Short mmCIF file of C-alpha atoms and ligand atoms in Angstrom, two decimals:
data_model
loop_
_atom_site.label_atom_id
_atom_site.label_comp_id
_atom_site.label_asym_id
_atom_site.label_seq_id
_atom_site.Cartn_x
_atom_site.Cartn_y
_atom_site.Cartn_z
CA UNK A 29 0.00 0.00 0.00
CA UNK A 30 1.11 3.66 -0.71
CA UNK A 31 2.60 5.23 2.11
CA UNK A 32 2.11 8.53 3.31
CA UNK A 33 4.96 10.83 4.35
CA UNK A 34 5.00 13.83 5.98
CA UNK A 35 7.90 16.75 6.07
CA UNK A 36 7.88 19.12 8.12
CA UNK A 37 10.57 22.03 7.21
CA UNK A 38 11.88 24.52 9.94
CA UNK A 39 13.88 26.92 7.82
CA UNK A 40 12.21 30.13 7.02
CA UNK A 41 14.48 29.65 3.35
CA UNK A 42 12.06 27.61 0.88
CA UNK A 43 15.10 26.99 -1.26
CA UNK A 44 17.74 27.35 1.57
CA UNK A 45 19.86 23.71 2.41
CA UNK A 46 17.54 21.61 4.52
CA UNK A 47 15.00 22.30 2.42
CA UNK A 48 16.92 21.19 -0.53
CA UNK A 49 18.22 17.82 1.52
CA UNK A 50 14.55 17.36 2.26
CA UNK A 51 13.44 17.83 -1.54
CA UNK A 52 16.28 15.17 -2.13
CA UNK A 53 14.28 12.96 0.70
CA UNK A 54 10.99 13.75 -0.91
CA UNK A 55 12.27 12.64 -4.29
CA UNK A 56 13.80 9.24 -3.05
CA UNK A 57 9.93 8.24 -1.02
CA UNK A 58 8.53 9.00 -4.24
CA UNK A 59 10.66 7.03 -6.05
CA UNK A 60 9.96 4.13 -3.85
CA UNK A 61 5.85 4.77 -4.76
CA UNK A 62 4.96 6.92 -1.58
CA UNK A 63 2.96 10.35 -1.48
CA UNK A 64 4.46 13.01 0.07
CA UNK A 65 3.22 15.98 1.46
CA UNK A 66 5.79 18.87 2.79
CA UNK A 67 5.02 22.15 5.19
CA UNK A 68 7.00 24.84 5.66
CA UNK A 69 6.78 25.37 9.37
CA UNK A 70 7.63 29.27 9.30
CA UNK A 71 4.38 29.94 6.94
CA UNK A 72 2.08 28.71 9.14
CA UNK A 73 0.19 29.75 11.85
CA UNK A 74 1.45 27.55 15.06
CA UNK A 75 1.42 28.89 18.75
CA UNK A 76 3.44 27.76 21.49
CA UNK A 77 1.94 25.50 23.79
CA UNK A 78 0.20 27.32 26.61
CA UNK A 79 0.88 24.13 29.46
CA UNK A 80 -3.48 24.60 29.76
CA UNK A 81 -3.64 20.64 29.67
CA UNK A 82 -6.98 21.08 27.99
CA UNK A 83 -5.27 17.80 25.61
CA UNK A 84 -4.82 15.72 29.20
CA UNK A 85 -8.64 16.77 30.58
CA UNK A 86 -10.52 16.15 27.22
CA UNK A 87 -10.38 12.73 25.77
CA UNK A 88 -11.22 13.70 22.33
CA UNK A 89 -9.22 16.84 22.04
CA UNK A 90 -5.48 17.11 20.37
CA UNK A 91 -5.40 20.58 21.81
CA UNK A 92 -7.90 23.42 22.20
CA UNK A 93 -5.64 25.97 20.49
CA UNK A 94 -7.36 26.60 16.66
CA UNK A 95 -4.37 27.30 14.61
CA UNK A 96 -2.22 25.35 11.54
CA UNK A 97 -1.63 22.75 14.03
CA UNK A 98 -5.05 21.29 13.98
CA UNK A 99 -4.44 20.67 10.63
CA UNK A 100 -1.00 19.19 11.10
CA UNK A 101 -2.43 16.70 13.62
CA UNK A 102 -4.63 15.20 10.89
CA UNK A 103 -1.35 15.16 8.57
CA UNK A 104 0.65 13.82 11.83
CA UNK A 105 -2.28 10.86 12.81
CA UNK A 106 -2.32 9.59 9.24
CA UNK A 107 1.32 9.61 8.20
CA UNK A 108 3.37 6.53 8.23
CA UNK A 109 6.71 8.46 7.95
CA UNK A 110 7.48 11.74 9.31
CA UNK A 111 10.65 13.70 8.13
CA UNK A 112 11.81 16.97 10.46
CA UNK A 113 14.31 18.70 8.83
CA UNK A 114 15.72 22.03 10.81
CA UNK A 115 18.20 24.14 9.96
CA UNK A 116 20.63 24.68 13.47
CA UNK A 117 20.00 28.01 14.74
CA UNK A 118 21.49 28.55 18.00
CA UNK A 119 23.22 25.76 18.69
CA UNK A 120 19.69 23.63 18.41
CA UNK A 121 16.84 23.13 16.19
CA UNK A 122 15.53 26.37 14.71
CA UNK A 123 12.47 27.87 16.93
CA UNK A 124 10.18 27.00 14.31
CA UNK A 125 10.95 22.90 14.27
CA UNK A 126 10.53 23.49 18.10
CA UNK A 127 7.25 25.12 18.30
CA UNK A 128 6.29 22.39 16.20
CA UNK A 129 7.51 19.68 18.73
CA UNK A 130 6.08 20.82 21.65
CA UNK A 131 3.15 20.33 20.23
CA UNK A 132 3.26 17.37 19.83
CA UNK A 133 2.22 17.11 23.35
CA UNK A 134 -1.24 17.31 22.18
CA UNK A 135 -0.88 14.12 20.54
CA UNK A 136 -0.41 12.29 24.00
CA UNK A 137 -2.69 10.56 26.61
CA UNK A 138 -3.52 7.85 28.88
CA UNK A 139 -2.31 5.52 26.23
CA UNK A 140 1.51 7.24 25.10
CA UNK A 141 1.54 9.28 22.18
CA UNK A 142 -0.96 9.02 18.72
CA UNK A 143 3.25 9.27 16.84
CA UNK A 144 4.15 5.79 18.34
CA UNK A 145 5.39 3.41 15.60
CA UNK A 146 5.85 6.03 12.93
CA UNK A 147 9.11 6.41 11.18
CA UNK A 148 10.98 9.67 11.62
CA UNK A 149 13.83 11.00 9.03
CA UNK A 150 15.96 13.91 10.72
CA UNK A 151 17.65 16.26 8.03
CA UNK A 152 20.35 19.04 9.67
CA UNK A 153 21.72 22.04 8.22
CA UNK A 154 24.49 24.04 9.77
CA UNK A 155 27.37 26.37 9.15
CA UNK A 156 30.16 25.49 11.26
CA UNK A 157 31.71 22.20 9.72
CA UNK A 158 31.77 20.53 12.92
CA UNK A 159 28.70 18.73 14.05
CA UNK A 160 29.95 19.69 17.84
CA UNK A 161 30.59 23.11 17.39
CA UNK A 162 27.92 23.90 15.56
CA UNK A 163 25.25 22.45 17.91
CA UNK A 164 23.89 20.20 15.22
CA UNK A 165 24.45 17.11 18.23
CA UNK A 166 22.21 19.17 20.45
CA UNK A 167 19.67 18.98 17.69
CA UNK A 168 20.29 15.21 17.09
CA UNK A 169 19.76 14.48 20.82
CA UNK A 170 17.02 16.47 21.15
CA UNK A 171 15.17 14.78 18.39
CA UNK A 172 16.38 11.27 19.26
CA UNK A 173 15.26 11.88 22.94
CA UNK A 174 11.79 13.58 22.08
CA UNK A 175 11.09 10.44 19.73
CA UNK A 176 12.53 7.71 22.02
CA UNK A 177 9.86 9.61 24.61
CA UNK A 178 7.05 9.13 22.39
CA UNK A 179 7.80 5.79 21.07
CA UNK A 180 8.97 6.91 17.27
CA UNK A 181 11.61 5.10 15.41
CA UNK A 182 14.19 7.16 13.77
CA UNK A 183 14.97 5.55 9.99
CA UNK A 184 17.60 7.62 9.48
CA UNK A 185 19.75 11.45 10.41
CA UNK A 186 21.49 13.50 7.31
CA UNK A 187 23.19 16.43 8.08
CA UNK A 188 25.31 18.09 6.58
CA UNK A 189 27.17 21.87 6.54
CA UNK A 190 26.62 24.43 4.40
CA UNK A 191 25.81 28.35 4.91
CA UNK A 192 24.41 30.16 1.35
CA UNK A 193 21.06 29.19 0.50
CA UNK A 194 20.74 26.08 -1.40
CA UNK A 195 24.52 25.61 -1.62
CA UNK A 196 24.33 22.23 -0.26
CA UNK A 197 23.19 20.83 -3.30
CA UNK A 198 26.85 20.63 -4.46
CA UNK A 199 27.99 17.89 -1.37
CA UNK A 200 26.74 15.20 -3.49
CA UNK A 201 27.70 13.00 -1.25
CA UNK A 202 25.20 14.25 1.28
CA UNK A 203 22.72 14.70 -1.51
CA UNK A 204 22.52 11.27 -2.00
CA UNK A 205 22.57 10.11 1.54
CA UNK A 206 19.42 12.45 1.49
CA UNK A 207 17.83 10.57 -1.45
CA UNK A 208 18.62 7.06 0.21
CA UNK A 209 16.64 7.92 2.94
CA UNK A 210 14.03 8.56 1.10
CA UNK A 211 13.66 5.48 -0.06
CA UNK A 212 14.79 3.91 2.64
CA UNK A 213 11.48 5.70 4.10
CA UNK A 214 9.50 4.20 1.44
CA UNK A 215 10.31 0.91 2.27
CA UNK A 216 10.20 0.36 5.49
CA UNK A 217 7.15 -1.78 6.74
CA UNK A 218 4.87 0.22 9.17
CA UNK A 219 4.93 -0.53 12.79
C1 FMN B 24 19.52 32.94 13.55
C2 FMN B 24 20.58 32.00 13.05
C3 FMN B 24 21.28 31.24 13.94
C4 FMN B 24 22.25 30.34 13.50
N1 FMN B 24 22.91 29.58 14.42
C5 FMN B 24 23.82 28.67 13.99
C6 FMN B 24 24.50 27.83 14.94
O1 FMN B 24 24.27 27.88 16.15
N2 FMN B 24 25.40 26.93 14.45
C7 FMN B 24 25.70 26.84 13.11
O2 FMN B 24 26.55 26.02 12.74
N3 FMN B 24 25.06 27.61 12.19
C8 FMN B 24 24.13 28.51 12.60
N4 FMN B 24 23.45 29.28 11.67
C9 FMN B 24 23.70 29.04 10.22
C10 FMN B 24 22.62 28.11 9.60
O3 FMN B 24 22.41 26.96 10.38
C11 FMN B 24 23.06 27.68 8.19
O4 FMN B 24 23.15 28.82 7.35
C12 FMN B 24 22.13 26.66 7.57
O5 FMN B 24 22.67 26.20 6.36
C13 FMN B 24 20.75 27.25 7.35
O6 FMN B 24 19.88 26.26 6.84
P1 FMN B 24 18.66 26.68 5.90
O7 FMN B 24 19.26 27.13 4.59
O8 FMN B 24 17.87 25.43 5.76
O9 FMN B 24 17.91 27.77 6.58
C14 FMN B 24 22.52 30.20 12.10
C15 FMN B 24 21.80 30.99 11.18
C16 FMN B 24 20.85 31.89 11.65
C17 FMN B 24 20.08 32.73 10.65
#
């Protein structure tokens, strides 16, 4: 069956370098026959969490807040595969990817979180050449501790550094790694 994956960008560049790694991604899952569907965070409408555990009280509620997010909860319930891909601002994920993640508390209950068993792709962008310096690792744990939390699997992590928009198209290298998991996406067997 066709699956369905989701990517959620964090960059406020459309053609900066994590979108163009997660274009590569997108290319690979539809290579391997699934849909994809990508958002860019920083266009949409998405609050912080306000801590009101309104998503805790009411059973059928993801959260009371009506904003993009209610929308991205539909996306985030039906996909089998979701791909964050951030650049690092700050020595972290951008605040974008984060707003994003946090609420994903909506998404939990009595019984864990409505993300367990998905697939998760995590695609970095960063200046600084080394993954330590430039707080890409902070990202990485971040991500790999959020999803461990929640009961995700993580497929696969590209990152990669580059500053200029879009110039990481020319690390091939990485390009392809990108594409791989892609496919590598596409074929996995859902949880
Ligand atoms: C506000 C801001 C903060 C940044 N902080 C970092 C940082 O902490 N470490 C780093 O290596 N690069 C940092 N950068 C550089 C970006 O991560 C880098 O340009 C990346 O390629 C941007 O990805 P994008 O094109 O997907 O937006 C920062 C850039 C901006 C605009």
């Amino acid at each position: 069956m066709e699956k369905k994956v989701m990517i959620a960008i964090g960059s406020p560049r459309k053609k900066g370098n994590s979108a163009t790694l997660a274009q590569q991604v997108a290319a690979g899952a539809m290579a391997g026959g699934a849909r994809v569907e990508t958002f860019f965070l920083h266009h949409m409408n998405i609050k912080p969490c306000t801590a009101c555990d309104a998503c805790r009280k009411k059973k059928d509620v993801d959260c009371i807040i009506q904003d993009d997010m209610q929308m991205l909860y539909t996306k985030l319930r039906s996909a089998d595969a979701v791909v964050i891909a951030s650049p690092i601002y700050w020595f972290t994920v951008s605040a974008q990817t984060k707003l994003f993640m946090d609420r994903w508390y909506g998404l939990g209950g009595d019984n864990g979180y409505a993300l367990a068993g998905k697939k998760f792709g995590i695609v970095l962008a960063y200046a600084d050449v080394d993954p330590f310096v430039s707080g890409a690792v902070n990202a990485l744990r971040t991500l790999q501790d959020a999803l461990r939390f929640i009961e995700a699997e993580i497929v696969g992590m590209v990152y990669g550094s580059a500053s200029k928009a879009g110039e990481i198209r020319h690390n091939k290298a990485l390009m392809d790694e990108a594409y791989n998991l892609g496919r590598k996406i596409a074929s996995e067997r859902p949880a």
